[in-house]
Amino acid sequence: QVQLVESGGGLVQAGGSLRLSCVASGLTFSSLHMGWFRQAPGKEREFVAIITRSGSWTDYTDSVKGRFTISRDNAKKTVYLQMNSLKPEDTAAYYCAADQNRWGRPKGMYDYWGQGTQVTVSS
């Protein structure tokens, strides 16, 4: 069973930066495709970014391209989401997700989820 624990959320002013981290345990981290999703109050959970198990391929939702960067450190069993130039519309709970066999944008592809970390961007 995979356990995912996110950290790094907080309150930041518009234009600021945060780095989210997600530490995985329970399975070989290098076997996992990793994704970040977010959910704002009253909205559906949406795809933010993904990185494949090798780290060789990444994908981002259009609204964060050029501002967010996903990366991973397999030795530390950690995936990161560097968020720059934050906007109030980035305010949401951010969730880490993992799957051994599938990767892509649909949240239904992921078997494992963290509990989330809150990001609040003030204007």
Coordinates of C-alpha atoms in Angstrom, one line a residue:
Q1 CA 0.0 0.0 0.0
V2 CA 1.4 3.4 -1.0
Q3 CA 1.2 6.3 1.4
L4 CA 1.6 9.8 0.2
V5 CA 2.2 12.8 2.4
E6 CA 2.1 16.4 1.1
S7 CA 3.7 19.4 2.6
G8 CA 4.7 23.0 1.8
G9 CA 1.3 24.7 1.4
G10 CA 0.6 28.0 3.0
L11 CA -0.6 31.6 2.6
V12 CA 1.3 33.7 0.0
Q13 CA 0.7 37.0 -1.8
A14 CA 0.0 37.1 -5.5
G15 CA 3.2 36.9 -7.4
G16 CA 4.9 34.8 -4.7
S17 CA 6.2 31.3 -4.8
L18 CA 5.8 28.0 -2.9
R19 CA 7.3 24.6 -3.3
L20 CA 5.1 21.6 -2.5
S21 CA 6.6 18.2 -1.6
C22 CA 5.1 14.8 -1.6
V23 CA 6.9 11.9 0.1
A24 CA 5.9 8.4 -0.9
S25 CA 6.3 5.1 1.1
G26 CA 5.1 1.6 0.7
L27 CA 6.2 0.8 -2.9
T28 CA 9.3 1.4 -4.9
F29 CA 9.1 5.1 -5.7
S30 CA 10.8 4.8 -9.1
S31 CA 8.0 2.5 -10.2
L32 CA 5.4 5.2 -9.7
H33 CA 4.1 7.8 -12.1
M34 CA 3.3 10.9 -10.0
G35 CA 0.8 13.7 -10.4
W36 CA -0.4 16.8 -8.7
F37 CA -4.1 17.8 -8.7
R38 CA -6.0 20.6 -7.0
Q39 CA -9.5 21.2 -5.7
A40 CA -11.0 24.6 -5.0
P41 CA -14.1 25.0 -2.8
G42 CA -17.2 24.0 -4.7
K43 CA -15.2 22.7 -7.7
E44 CA -14.1 19.4 -9.1
R45 CA -10.6 18.1 -8.5
E46 CA -8.5 19.1 -11.5
F47 CA -5.3 18.0 -13.0
V48 CA -2.3 20.2 -12.5
A49 CA 0.9 18.3 -13.5
I50 CA 2.3 14.9 -14.0
I51 CA 5.8 13.4 -14.2
T52 CA 6.5 9.8 -15.4
R53 CA 8.3 7.3 -13.3
S54 CA 11.6 8.0 -15.1
G55 CA 11.2 11.7 -15.0
S56 CA 11.7 11.9 -18.7
W57 CA 8.2 13.3 -19.5
T58 CA 6.0 15.9 -17.9
D59 CA 2.7 17.5 -18.7
Y60 CA 0.9 20.6 -17.3
T61 CA -2.5 22.0 -17.5
D62 CA -2.5 25.2 -19.6
S63 CA -3.2 27.6 -16.7
V64 CA 0.0 26.7 -15.0
K65 CA 2.4 26.3 -17.9
G66 CA 5.5 28.5 -17.5
R67 CA 4.7 29.1 -13.8
F68 CA 4.8 25.6 -12.2
T69 CA 7.4 22.9 -12.5
I70 CA 7.1 19.3 -11.4
S71 CA 10.2 17.3 -10.6
R72 CA 11.1 14.2 -8.7
D73 CA 14.0 12.9 -6.6
N74 CA 13.8 9.1 -6.6
A75 CA 16.5 8.8 -4.0
K76 CA 14.4 10.9 -1.6
K77 CA 11.1 9.2 -2.8
T78 CA 9.8 12.7 -3.3
V79 CA 7.9 14.6 -6.0
Y80 CA 7.9 18.4 -6.0
L81 CA 5.7 21.1 -7.4
Q82 CA 7.5 24.5 -7.7
M83 CA 4.9 27.2 -8.0
N84 CA 6.0 30.7 -9.1
S85 CA 4.0 33.8 -10.0
L86 CA 1.1 32.5 -8.0
K87 CA -2.3 34.0 -8.7
P88 CA -5.5 34.1 -6.5
E89 CA -7.1 31.6 -8.8
D90 CA -4.4 29.0 -7.8
T91 CA -6.0 28.9 -4.3
A92 CA -7.0 25.3 -3.7
A93 CA -6.1 22.1 -1.8
Y94 CA -3.3 20.4 -3.7
Y95 CA -3.2 16.6 -3.8
C96 CA -0.4 14.3 -4.7
A97 CA -1.4 11.2 -6.7
A98 CA 0.4 8.0 -7.8
D99 CA 0.0 5.0 -10.0
Q100 CA 2.3 2.2 -11.1
N101 CA 0.8 1.5 -14.5
R102 CA -1.0 4.5 -15.8
W103 CA -0.3 8.2 -16.3
G104 CA -2.3 11.0 -17.7
R105 CA -4.7 13.8 -16.9
P106 CA -7.8 11.9 -15.7
K107 CA -7.9 11.6 -11.9
G108 CA -9.5 8.2 -12.2
M109 CA -6.1 6.9 -13.5
Y110 CA -4.5 7.1 -10.1
D111 CA -4.9 4.5 -7.4
Y112 CA -3.1 6.4 -4.6
W113 CA -3.8 9.8 -3.1
G114 CA -2.4 12.0 -0.3
Q115 CA -4.5 14.0 2.1
G116 CA -3.7 17.3 0.5
T117 CA -2.0 20.6 1.5
Q118 CA -3.8 24.0 1.3
V119 CA -2.5 26.8 -0.8
T120 CA -4.0 30.2 -0.4
V121 CA -3.0 33.1 -2.6
S122 CA -4.1 36.6 -1.5
S123 CA -4.5 39.5 -3.9

